[in-house]
Amino acid sequence: YKYKAIALQEFKQHLRVTTSFEDDILRFYLDAAITFVEDLTSIYMYERDVMEVLEFELQSERITFNPVKEITYFKKYNHQKGIYEDQDYTANLDEKPATIYLKNDKKYYSKLEQPDKYKIEYKAGSTDFPNQMKIAVFIYGFGLFECKGDMQGATKQRYAKSSTAMLNQIKQFTF
């Protein structure tokens, strides 16, 4: 059973679990640990479709989750009509993080009068992610397993801090 970016069997080996008795709860802990790591780094550990609404205060905005493979939908919300309408844009998906730029007569970095909302859909994620992310998943997942999901106080802080310290290195080099 391969769950997202890390095989359940690999996670179980890290935890030194040899039975399948707790597989369901281990899948839950693995999912929670992957989500924790992805949220901290803004890097998806497997490819998926993403939809979000961005508020542009400037002529450019960073796309939340990376790496971005392609943008499949981008429209501006028209408050008067209550619908999304086409919007010209360019995007630099090679930037870290990926950035989208509005096309109009203004400079890209000039301040907008009022923030506009844009709906964006894109494909993001990769199985080629830094090894520190996998280690952080194991550390945080181990904490969930050890505490049976009820991490409180100092125990929760210890596992979260260990994972976060490792992930901060990735954030420095990625963004």
Coordinates of N, CA, C and O in Angstrom, one line a residue:
Y1 N 0.9 -1.2 0.0 CA 0.0 0.0 0.0 C 0.9 1.2 0.0 O 1.6 1.5 0.9
K2 N 0.8 2.0 -1.1 CA 1.6 3.3 -1.1 C 0.6 4.4 -0.9 O -0.3 4.6 -1.6
Y3 N 0.9 5.1 0.2 CA 0.0 6.2 0.5 C 0.7 7.5 0.2 O 1.7 7.9 0.9
K4 N 0.2 8.2 -0.8 CA 0.7 9.4 -1.3 C 2.2 9.3 -1.6 O 2.6 8.6 -2.5
A5 N 3.1 10.0 -0.9 CA 4.5 10.1 -1.2 C 5.3 9.0 -0.5 O 6.5 8.8 -0.9
I6 N 4.8 8.4 0.5 CA 5.6 7.5 1.3 C 4.8 6.2 1.5 O 3.6 6.3 1.8
A7 N 5.4 5.1 1.3 CA 4.8 3.8 1.4 C 4.5 3.5 2.9 O 5.3 3.8 3.8
L8 N 3.3 3.0 3.1 CA 2.9 2.6 4.5 C 4.0 1.6 5.1 O 4.3 1.8 6.3
Q9 N 4.4 0.7 4.3 CA 5.4 -0.3 4.7 C 6.7 0.4 5.2 O 7.3 0.1 6.2
E10 N 7.1 1.5 4.5 CA 8.3 2.2 4.9 C 8.1 2.9 6.2 O 9.0 3.0 7.1
F11 N 6.9 3.5 6.4 CA 6.6 4.2 7.6 C 6.5 3.2 8.8 O 7.1 3.5 9.8
K12 N 6.0 2.0 8.5 CA 5.9 1.0 9.6 C 7.3 0.5 10.0 O 7.6 0.3 11.1
Q13 N 8.2 0.4 9.0 CA 9.6 0.0 9.3 C 10.2 1.0 10.2 O 11.0 0.7 11.1
H14 N 10.0 2.3 9.9 CA 10.6 3.4 10.7 C 10.0 3.3 12.2 O 10.8 3.6 13.1
L15 N 8.8 2.9 12.3 CA 8.2 2.8 13.6 C 8.5 1.5 14.3 O 8.1 1.3 15.5
R16 N 9.1 0.6 13.5 CA 9.4 -0.8 14.0 C 8.1 -1.6 14.3 O 8.0 -2.3 15.3
V17 N 7.1 -1.4 13.5 CA 5.8 -2.1 13.6 C 5.8 -3.3 12.6 O 6.1 -3.0 11.4
T18 N 5.6 -4.5 13.0 CA 5.7 -5.6 12.1 C 4.3 -6.2 11.8 O 4.2 -7.1 10.9
T19 N 3.3 -5.9 12.5 CA 1.9 -6.4 12.3 C 1.1 -5.5 11.4 O 1.5 -4.3 11.2
S20 N 0.0 -6.0 10.9 CA -0.9 -5.1 10.2 C -2.1 -4.7 11.0 O -3.1 -4.1 10.5
F21 N -2.1 -5.1 12.3 CA -3.2 -4.8 13.2 C -3.6 -3.3 13.3 O -4.7 -2.9 13.3
E22 N -2.5 -2.4 13.2 CA -2.8 -1.0 13.3 C -2.7 -0.2 12.0 O -2.5 1.0 12.0
D23 N -2.8 -0.9 10.9 CA -2.6 -0.2 9.6 C -3.5 1.0 9.3 O -3.1 2.0 8.8
D24 N -4.8 0.8 9.7 CA -5.7 1.9 9.5 C -5.3 3.2 10.2 O -5.3 4.3 9.7
I25 N -4.9 3.1 11.5 CA -4.6 4.2 12.3 C -3.2 4.8 11.8 O -3.0 6.0 11.8
L26 N -2.3 3.9 11.3 CA -1.0 4.3 10.8 C -1.2 5.1 9.5 O -0.5 6.1 9.3
R27 N -2.1 4.7 8.7 CA -2.4 5.5 7.5 C -2.9 6.9 7.9 O -2.5 7.9 7.3
F28 N -3.7 7.0 8.9 CA -4.2 8.3 9.4 C -3.0 9.1 9.9 O -2.9 10.3 9.6
Y29 N -2.1 8.6 10.7 CA -1.0 9.3 11.2 C 0.0 9.7 10.1 O 0.5 10.8 10.1
L30 N 0.1 8.8 9.1 CA 1.0 9.2 8.0 C 0.4 10.4 7.2 O 1.1 11.3 6.8
D31 N -0.9 10.3 7.0 CA -1.6 11.4 6.3 C -1.4 12.7 7.0 O -1.1 13.8 6.5
A32 N -1.6 12.7 8.4 CA -1.5 13.9 9.2 C -0.1 14.4 9.2 O 0.1 15.6 9.1
A33 N 0.9 13.5 9.2 CA 2.3 14.0 9.2 C 2.7 14.6 7.8 O 3.4 15.6 7.8
I34 N 2.2 14.0 6.7 CA 2.5 14.5 5.4 C 1.8 15.9 5.3 O 2.4 16.9 4.8
T35 N 0.6 16.0 5.8 CA -0.1 17.3 5.7 C 0.6 18.4 6.5 O 0.8 19.5 6.1
F36 N 1.1 18.0 7.7 CA 1.9 18.9 8.6 C 3.1 19.4 7.8 O 3.4 20.6 7.8
V37 N 3.9 18.5 7.2 CA 5.1 18.9 6.5 C 4.8 19.7 5.2 O 5.4 20.7 5.0
E38 N 3.7 19.4 4.5 CA 3.4 20.1 3.3 C 2.9 21.6 3.6 O 3.3 22.5 3.0
D39 N 2.2 21.7 4.7 CA 1.7 23.0 5.1 C 2.8 23.9 5.6 O 2.8 25.1 5.3
L40 N 3.8 23.3 6.2 CA 5.0 24.1 6.7 C 5.9 24.6 5.5 O 6.5 25.6 5.6
T41 N 6.0 23.7 4.5 CA 6.9 24.0 3.4 C 6.3 24.6 2.2 O 7.0 25.2 1.4
S42 N 5.0 24.5 2.1 CA 4.2 24.8 0.8 C 4.7 24.0 -0.4 O 4.6 24.5 -1.5
I43 N 5.2 22.8 -0.1 CA 5.7 21.9 -1.2 C 4.8 20.7 -1.1 O 4.8 20.0 0.0
Y44 N 4.1 20.3 -2.1 CA 3.3 19.1 -2.1 C 4.2 17.9 -2.5 O 5.0 18.0 -3.4
M45 N 4.0 16.8 -1.7 CA 4.9 15.7 -1.9 C 4.3 14.7 -2.9 O 4.9 13.6 -3.1
Y46 N 3.2 14.9 -3.5 CA 2.7 14.1 -4.6 C 1.9 15.1 -5.5 O 1.3 16.1 -5.0
E47 N 1.7 14.7 -6.7 CA 1.0 15.6 -7.7 C -0.5 15.5 -7.5 O -1.1 14.4 -7.3
R48 N -1.2 16.7 -7.5 CA -2.6 16.8 -7.4 C -3.1 18.1 -7.9 O -2.4 19.0 -8.2
D49 N -4.4 18.2 -8.1 CA -5.1 19.4 -8.6 C -5.4 20.3 -7.4 O -5.8 19.8 -6.4
V50 N -5.1 21.6 -7.6 CA -5.3 22.5 -6.5 C -6.3 23.7 -7.0 O -6.1 24.1 -8.2
M51 N -7.2 24.1 -6.2 CA -8.0 25.3 -6.5 C -7.9 26.2 -5.3 O -8.0 25.8 -4.2
E52 N -7.6 27.5 -5.6 CA -7.6 28.5 -4.5 C -8.0 29.8 -5.1 O -8.0 30.1 -6.3
V53 N -8.4 30.7 -4.1 CA -8.7 32.1 -4.5 C -7.6 32.9 -3.9 O -7.3 32.9 -2.7
L54 N -7.0 33.7 -4.8 CA -5.9 34.6 -4.4 C -6.4 36.0 -4.4 O -7.2 36.4 -5.3
E55 N -6.0 36.8 -3.5 CA -6.2 38.3 -3.5 C -5.0 39.0 -3.9 O -3.9 38.9 -3.3
F56 N -5.1 39.7 -5.0 CA -3.9 40.4 -5.5 C -3.9 41.8 -5.0 O -4.9 42.6 -5.2
E57 N -2.9 42.2 -4.2 CA -2.7 43.6 -3.8 C -1.8 44.3 -4.7 O -1.8 45.5 -4.9
L58 N -0.8 43.5 -5.3 CA 0.1 44.1 -6.3 C -0.2 43.4 -7.6 O -1.2 42.6 -7.7
Q59 N 0.6 43.7 -8.6 CA 0.3 43.1 -9.9 C 0.9 41.7 -10.0 O 0.7 41.0 -11.0
S60 N 1.5 41.2 -8.9 CA 1.9 39.8 -8.9 C 1.6 39.1 -7.6 O 1.4 39.8 -6.6
E61 N 1.5 37.8 -7.6 CA 1.2 37.1 -6.4 C 1.8 35.7 -6.5 O 1.9 35.1 -7.6
R62 N 2.3 35.3 -5.4 CA 2.9 33.9 -5.3 C 1.8 32.9 -5.2 O 0.8 33.1 -4.6
I63 N 2.1 31.8 -5.9 CA 1.2 30.7 -5.9 C 1.5 29.8 -4.7 O 2.7 29.6 -4.4
T64 N 0.5 29.5 -3.9 CA 0.7 28.9 -2.6 C 1.5 27.6 -2.6 O 2.5 27.5 -1.8
F65 N 1.1 26.6 -3.3 CA 1.7 25.3 -3.3 C 2.6 25.0 -4.5 O 2.2 25.3 -5.6
N66 N 3.7 24.4 -4.2 CA 4.7 24.2 -5.3 C 5.2 22.8 -5.2 O 5.0 22.1 -4.2
P67 N 5.9 22.3 -6.2 CA 6.2 22.9 -7.5 C 4.9 22.9 -8.4 O 4.1 21.9 -8.4
V68 N 4.7 24.0 -9.1 CA 3.5 24.1 -10.0 C 3.9 23.5 -11.4 O 4.9 23.9 -12.0
K69 N 3.1 22.6 -11.8 CA 3.3 21.9 -13.1 C 2.7 22.7 -14.2 O 3.3 23.0 -15.3
E70 N 1.4 23.1 -14.0 CA 0.7 23.9 -15.0 C -0.5 24.6 -14.4 O -1.0 24.1 -13.4
I71 N -0.9 25.7 -15.0 CA -2.1 26.5 -14.5 C -3.2 26.1 -15.5 O -3.0 26.2 -16.7
T72 N -4.3 25.6 -15.0 CA -5.4 25.1 -15.9 C -6.6 26.1 -15.9 O -7.4 26.0 -16.8
Y73 N -6.6 27.1 -15.0 CA -7.7 28.0 -14.9 C -7.3 29.2 -14.2 O -6.7 29.1 -13.1
F74 N -7.6 30.4 -14.7 CA -7.3 31.7 -14.0 C -8.3 32.7 -14.4 O -8.4 33.1 -15.6
K75 N -9.2 33.2 -13.5 CA -10.2 34.1 -13.8 C -10.3 35.1 -12.7 O -10.1 34.8 -11.5
K76 N -10.7 36.3 -13.0 CA -11.0 37.4 -12.0 C -12.4 37.4 -11.7 O -13.3 37.3 -12.5
Y77 N -12.7 37.7 -10.4 CA -14.1 37.8 -9.9 C -14.6 39.2 -10.2 O -14.1 40.2 -9.8
N78 N -15.8 39.2 -10.9 CA -16.5 40.5 -11.2 C -17.6 40.6 -10.1 O -18.6 39.9 -10.1
H79 N -17.3 41.5 -9.2 CA -18.3 41.7 -8.0 C -19.7 42.1 -8.5 O -20.7 41.7 -7.9
Q80 N -19.7 43.0 -9.5 CA -21.0 43.5 -10.0 C -21.8 42.4 -10.7 O -23.1 42.3 -10.4
K81 N -21.2 41.5 -11.5 CA -21.9 40.5 -12.1 C -22.0 39.2 -11.3 O -22.8 38.3 -11.6
G82 N -21.2 39.1 -10.3 CA -21.1 37.9 -9.5 C -20.6 36.6 -10.2 O -21.0 35.5 -9.9
I83 N -19.7 36.9 -11.2 CA -19.1 35.7 -11.9 C -17.6 35.9 -12.1 O -17.1 37.0 -11.9
Y84 N -16.9 34.9 -12.5 CA -15.5 35.0 -12.8 C -15.4 35.2 -14.3 O -16.0 34.6 -15.1
E85 N -14.5 36.1 -14.7 CA -14.2 36.4 -16.1 C -12.8 36.2 -16.4 O -11.9 36.3 -15.5
D86 N -12.5 36.0 -17.7 CA -11.1 35.8 -18.2 C -10.2 37.0 -17.8 O -10.7 38.2 -17.7
Q87 N -9.0 36.7 -17.5 CA -8.0 37.7 -17.1 C -6.7 37.3 -17.8 O -6.3 36.1 -17.7
D88 N -6.1 38.3 -18.5 CA -4.7 38.0 -19.1 C -3.7 37.9 -18.0 O -3.7 38.7 -17.0
Y89 N -2.8 37.0 -18.1 CA -1.7 36.8 -17.1 C -0.5 36.2 -17.7 O -0.6 35.6 -18.8
T90 N 0.6 36.3 -17.1 CA 1.8 35.5 -17.4 C 2.1 34.8 -16.0 O 1.8 35.3 -15.0
A91 N 2.9 33.7 -16.1 CA 3.3 33.0 -14.9 C 4.7 32.6 -15.1 O 5.1 32.2 -16.2
N92 N 5.5 32.6 -14.1 CA 6.8 32.1 -14.1 C 6.8 30.9 -13.1 O 6.9 31.1 -11.9
L93 N 6.6 29.7 -13.7 CA 6.5 28.5 -12.8 C 7.9 28.0 -12.4 O 8.0 27.1 -11.5
D94 N 8.9 28.5 -12.9 CA 10.3 28.2 -12.5 C 10.8 28.9 -11.3 O 11.8 28.6 -10.7
E95 N 10.1 30.1 -11.0 CA 10.5 30.8 -9.8 C 10.1 30.0 -8.6 O 9.3 29.1 -8.6
K96 N 10.8 30.3 -7.5 CA 10.5 29.6 -6.2 C 10.2 30.6 -5.2 O 11.1 31.3 -4.8
P97 N 8.9 30.7 -4.8 CA 7.8 30.0 -5.3 C 7.3 30.5 -6.7 O 7.6 31.6 -7.1
A98 N 6.5 29.7 -7.4 CA 5.9 30.1 -8.7 C 5.1 31.4 -8.5 O 4.5 31.6 -7.4
T99 N 5.2 32.2 -9.5 CA 4.5 33.6 -9.4 C 3.7 33.8 -10.6 O 4.0 33.4 -11.7
I100 N 2.5 34.4 -10.4 CA 1.6 34.8 -11.5 C 1.6 36.3 -11.5 O 1.6 37.0 -10.5
Y101 N 1.6 36.8 -12.8 CA 1.6 38.3 -13.0 C 0.4 38.7 -13.8 O 0.1 38.0 -14.9
L102 N -0.3 39.7 -13.4 CA -1.4 40.2 -14.2 C -0.9 41.0 -15.4 O 0.1 41.7 -15.3
K103 N -1.5 40.9 -16.5 CA -1.2 41.6 -17.7 C -2.1 42.8 -17.8 O -3.3 42.7 -17.9
N104 N -1.6 44.0 -17.7 CA -2.3 45.2 -18.0 C -1.3 46.3 -18.2 O -0.1 46.1 -18.3
D105 N -1.8 47.6 -18.3 CA -0.9 48.7 -18.6 C 0.0 49.1 -17.4 O 0.9 49.9 -17.6
K106 N -0.4 48.7 -16.2 CA 0.4 49.1 -15.0 C 1.6 48.3 -14.9 O 1.7 47.2 -15.4
K107 N 2.6 48.8 -14.1 CA 3.8 48.0 -13.8 C 3.4 46.8 -12.9 O 2.5 46.9 -12.1
Y108 N 4.2 45.7 -13.0 CA 3.8 44.5 -12.3 C 3.9 44.8 -10.8 O 3.1 44.1 -10.0
Y109 N 4.6 45.6 -10.3 CA 4.8 45.8 -8.8 C 4.1 47.0 -8.3 O 4.3 47.4 -7.1
S110 N 3.2 47.7 -9.1 CA 2.5 48.9 -8.6 C 1.3 48.4 -7.7 O 0.8 47.3 -7.9
K111 N 1.0 49.2 -6.7 CA 0.0 48.8 -5.8 C -1.4 49.0 -6.4 O -1.7 50.0 -7.1
L112 N -2.3 48.0 -6.3 CA -3.6 48.1 -6.8 C -4.5 49.0 -5.9 O -4.2 49.0 -4.7
E113 N -5.5 49.6 -6.4 CA -6.4 50.5 -5.6 C -7.1 49.6 -4.5 O -7.2 50.0 -3.4
Q114 N -7.7 48.5 -5.0 CA -8.4 47.6 -4.1 C -8.1 46.2 -4.5 O -8.0 45.9 -5.7
P115 N -7.8 45.3 -3.5 CA -7.4 44.0 -3.9 C -8.5 43.3 -4.7 O -9.7 43.4 -4.3
D116 N -8.2 42.6 -5.7 CA -9.1 41.8 -6.5 C -8.9 40.3 -6.2 O -7.8 39.9 -5.9
K117 N -10.0 39.6 -6.4 CA -10.0 38.2 -6.1 C -9.9 37.4 -7.5 O -10.6 37.8 -8.4
Y118 N -9.0 36.4 -7.5 CA -8.8 35.6 -8.7 C -8.9 34.1 -8.3 O -8.3 33.7 -7.3
K119 N -9.6 33.4 -9.1 CA -9.7 31.9 -8.9 C -8.7 31.3 -9.8 O -8.6 31.6 -11.0
I120 N -7.9 30.4 -9.2 CA -6.8 29.8 -9.9 C -6.9 28.3 -9.6 O -7.1 27.8 -8.5
E121 N -6.8 27.5 -10.7 CA -6.7 26.0 -10.6 C -5.4 25.6 -11.2 O -5.0 26.1 -12.3
Y122 N -4.7 24.7 -10.6 CA -3.4 24.3 -11.1 C -3.0 22.9 -10.7 O -3.6 22.4 -9.7
K123 N -2.0 22.3 -11.3 CA -1.5 21.0 -10.9 C -0.2 21.3 -10.2 O 0.7 22.1 -10.7
A124 N 0.0 20.8 -9.0 CA 1.2 21.0 -8.2 C 1.6 19.7 -7.5 O 0.8 18.8 -7.3
G125 N 2.9 19.7 -7.2 CA 3.4 18.6 -6.4 C 4.4 17.7 -7.3 O 4.4 17.8 -8.5
S126 N 5.2 17.0 -6.6 CA 6.2 16.1 -7.2 C 6.6 15.1 -6.2 O 6.6 15.3 -5.0
T127 N 7.0 13.9 -6.7 CA 7.6 12.9 -5.8 C 9.1 13.1 -5.7 O 9.7 12.4 -4.9
D128 N 9.6 14.1 -6.3 CA 11.0 14.5 -6.2 C 11.1 15.7 -5.2 O 11.2 16.8 -5.6
F129 N 11.0 15.4 -3.9 CA 11.1 16.4 -2.9 C 12.3 16.2 -2.0 O 12.9 15.1 -2.0
P130 N 12.7 17.2 -1.3 CA 13.9 17.1 -0.5 C 13.8 16.0 0.6 O 12.7 15.8 1.2
N131 N 14.8 15.2 0.8 CA 14.8 14.1 1.8 C 14.5 14.6 3.2 O 13.9 13.8 4.0
Q132 N 14.8 15.8 3.5 CA 14.4 16.3 4.9 C 12.9 16.3 5.1 O 12.5 16.2 6.2
M133 N 12.2 16.4 4.0 CA 10.7 16.4 4.2 C 10.3 15.0 4.6 O 9.4 14.8 5.5
K134 N 10.9 14.0 4.0 CA 10.5 12.6 4.4 C 10.9 12.3 5.8 O 10.1 11.7 6.6
I135 N 12.1 12.8 6.2 CA 12.5 12.6 7.6 C 11.6 13.3 8.6 O 11.2 12.8 9.6
A136 N 11.2 14.5 8.2 CA 10.3 15.3 9.1 C 8.9 14.5 9.2 O 8.3 14.5 10.3
V137 N 8.5 13.9 8.1 CA 7.2 13.1 8.2 C 7.4 12.0 9.2 O 6.5 11.7 10.0
F138 N 8.6 11.3 9.1 CA 8.8 10.2 10.0 C 8.9 10.7 11.5 O 8.3 10.1 12.4
I139 N 9.5 11.8 11.7 CA 9.6 12.3 13.1 C 8.2 12.7 13.6 O 7.9 12.3 14.7
Y140 N 7.5 13.5 12.9 CA 6.2 13.9 13.3 C 5.2 12.7 13.4 O 4.5 12.6 14.4
G141 N 5.3 11.8 12.4 CA 4.4 10.6 12.5 C 4.8 9.7 13.7 O 3.9 9.1 14.3
F142 N 6.1 9.6 14.0 CA 6.5 8.8 15.2 C 5.9 9.5 16.5 O 5.4 8.7 17.3
G143 N 5.9 10.8 16.5 CA 5.3 11.4 17.7 C 3.8 11.1 17.8 O 3.3 10.9 18.9
L144 N 3.1 11.1 16.7 CA 1.6 10.8 16.7 C 1.4 9.4 17.2 O 0.6 9.1 18.0
F145 N 2.3 8.5 16.6 CA 2.2 7.0 17.0 C 2.5 6.8 18.5 O 1.7 6.1 19.2
E146 N 3.5 7.4 18.9 CA 3.9 7.3 20.3 C 2.9 7.8 21.3 O 2.6 7.2 22.3
C147 N 2.2 8.9 20.9 CA 1.2 9.5 21.8 C -0.2 9.0 21.4 O -1.2 9.6 21.9
K148 N -0.3 8.1 20.5 CA -1.6 7.6 20.0 C -2.5 8.8 19.5 O -3.7 8.8 19.7
G149 N -1.9 9.7 18.8 CA -2.6 10.9 18.2 C -3.0 12.0 19.2 O -3.4 13.0 18.7
D150 N -2.8 11.8 20.5 CA -3.2 12.8 21.4 C -1.9 13.5 22.0 O -1.6 13.4 23.1
M151 N -1.2 14.2 21.0 CA 0.0 14.8 21.5 C -0.4 16.1 22.3 O -1.1 17.0 21.8
Q152 N 0.2 16.2 23.5 CA -0.1 17.3 24.3 C 1.2 17.9 24.8 O 2.2 17.3 24.9
G153 N 1.1 19.2 25.2 CA 2.2 19.9 25.8 C 3.6 19.7 25.3 O 3.8 19.9 24.1
A154 N 4.5 19.3 26.2 CA 5.9 19.2 25.8 C 6.2 18.2 24.8 O 7.1 18.3 23.9
T155 N 5.4 17.1 24.8 CA 5.7 16.0 23.8 C 5.3 16.5 22.4 O 6.1 16.4 21.5
K156 N 4.2 17.2 22.3 CA 3.8 17.8 21.0 C 4.8 18.8 20.5 O 5.3 18.8 19.4
Q157 N 5.3 19.7 21.4 CA 6.3 20.7 21.0 C 7.6 20.1 20.6 O 8.2 20.5 19.7
R158 N 8.0 19.0 21.3 CA 9.3 18.4 20.9 C 9.3 17.8 19.5 O 10.2 18.1 18.7
Y159 N 8.2 17.1 19.1 CA 8.2 16.5 17.8 C 7.9 17.6 16.7 O 8.5 17.6 15.6
A160 N 7.1 18.6 17.0 CA 6.8 19.6 16.1 C 8.0 20.5 15.9 O 8.4 20.9 14.8
K161 N 8.8 20.8 17.0 CA 10.0 21.6 16.9 C 11.0 20.9 16.1 O 11.7 21.5 15.3
S162 N 11.2 19.6 16.3 CA 12.2 18.9 15.6 C 11.9 18.9 14.1 O 12.8 19.1 13.3
S163 N 10.7 18.7 13.7 CA 10.3 18.7 12.3 C 10.4 20.0 11.7 O 10.9 20.2 10.6
T164 N 9.9 21.0 12.5 CA 9.9 22.4 12.0 C 11.4 22.9 11.7 O 11.6 23.6 10.7
A165 N 12.3 22.6 12.6 CA 13.7 23.0 12.5 C 14.3 22.5 11.2 O 14.9 23.2 10.4
M166 N 14.0 21.2 10.9 CA 14.5 20.6 9.7 C 13.8 21.2 8.4 O 14.5 21.5 7.4
L167 N 12.5 21.5 8.5 CA 11.8 22.1 7.4 C 12.1 23.5 7.1 O 12.1 24.0 6.0
N168 N 12.6 24.3 8.2 CA 13.0 25.7 8.0 C 14.2 25.7 7.0 O 14.4 26.7 6.3
Q169 N 15.1 24.7 7.1 CA 16.2 24.7 6.2 C 15.7 24.6 4.7 O 16.2 25.3 3.8
I170 N 14.7 23.8 4.5 CA 14.1 23.7 3.1 C 13.5 25.0 2.7 O 13.7 25.4 1.6
K171 N 12.8 25.6 3.6 CA 12.2 26.9 3.2 C 13.2 28.0 2.8 O 13.0 28.7 1.9
Q172 N 14.4 28.0 3.5 CA 15.4 28.9 3.2 C 16.0 28.7 1.8 O 16.2 29.6 1.1
F173 N 16.2 27.4 1.4 CA 16.8 27.1 0.1 C 15.7 27.1 -1.0 O 16.1 27.3 -2.1
T174 N 14.5 26.9 -0.7 CA 13.5 26.8 -1.7 C 12.9 28.2 -2.1 O 12.6 28.4 -3.2
F175 N 12.7 29.0 -1.1 CA 12.1 30.3 -1.3 C 13.1 31.4 -1.1 O 13.2 32.2 -0.5

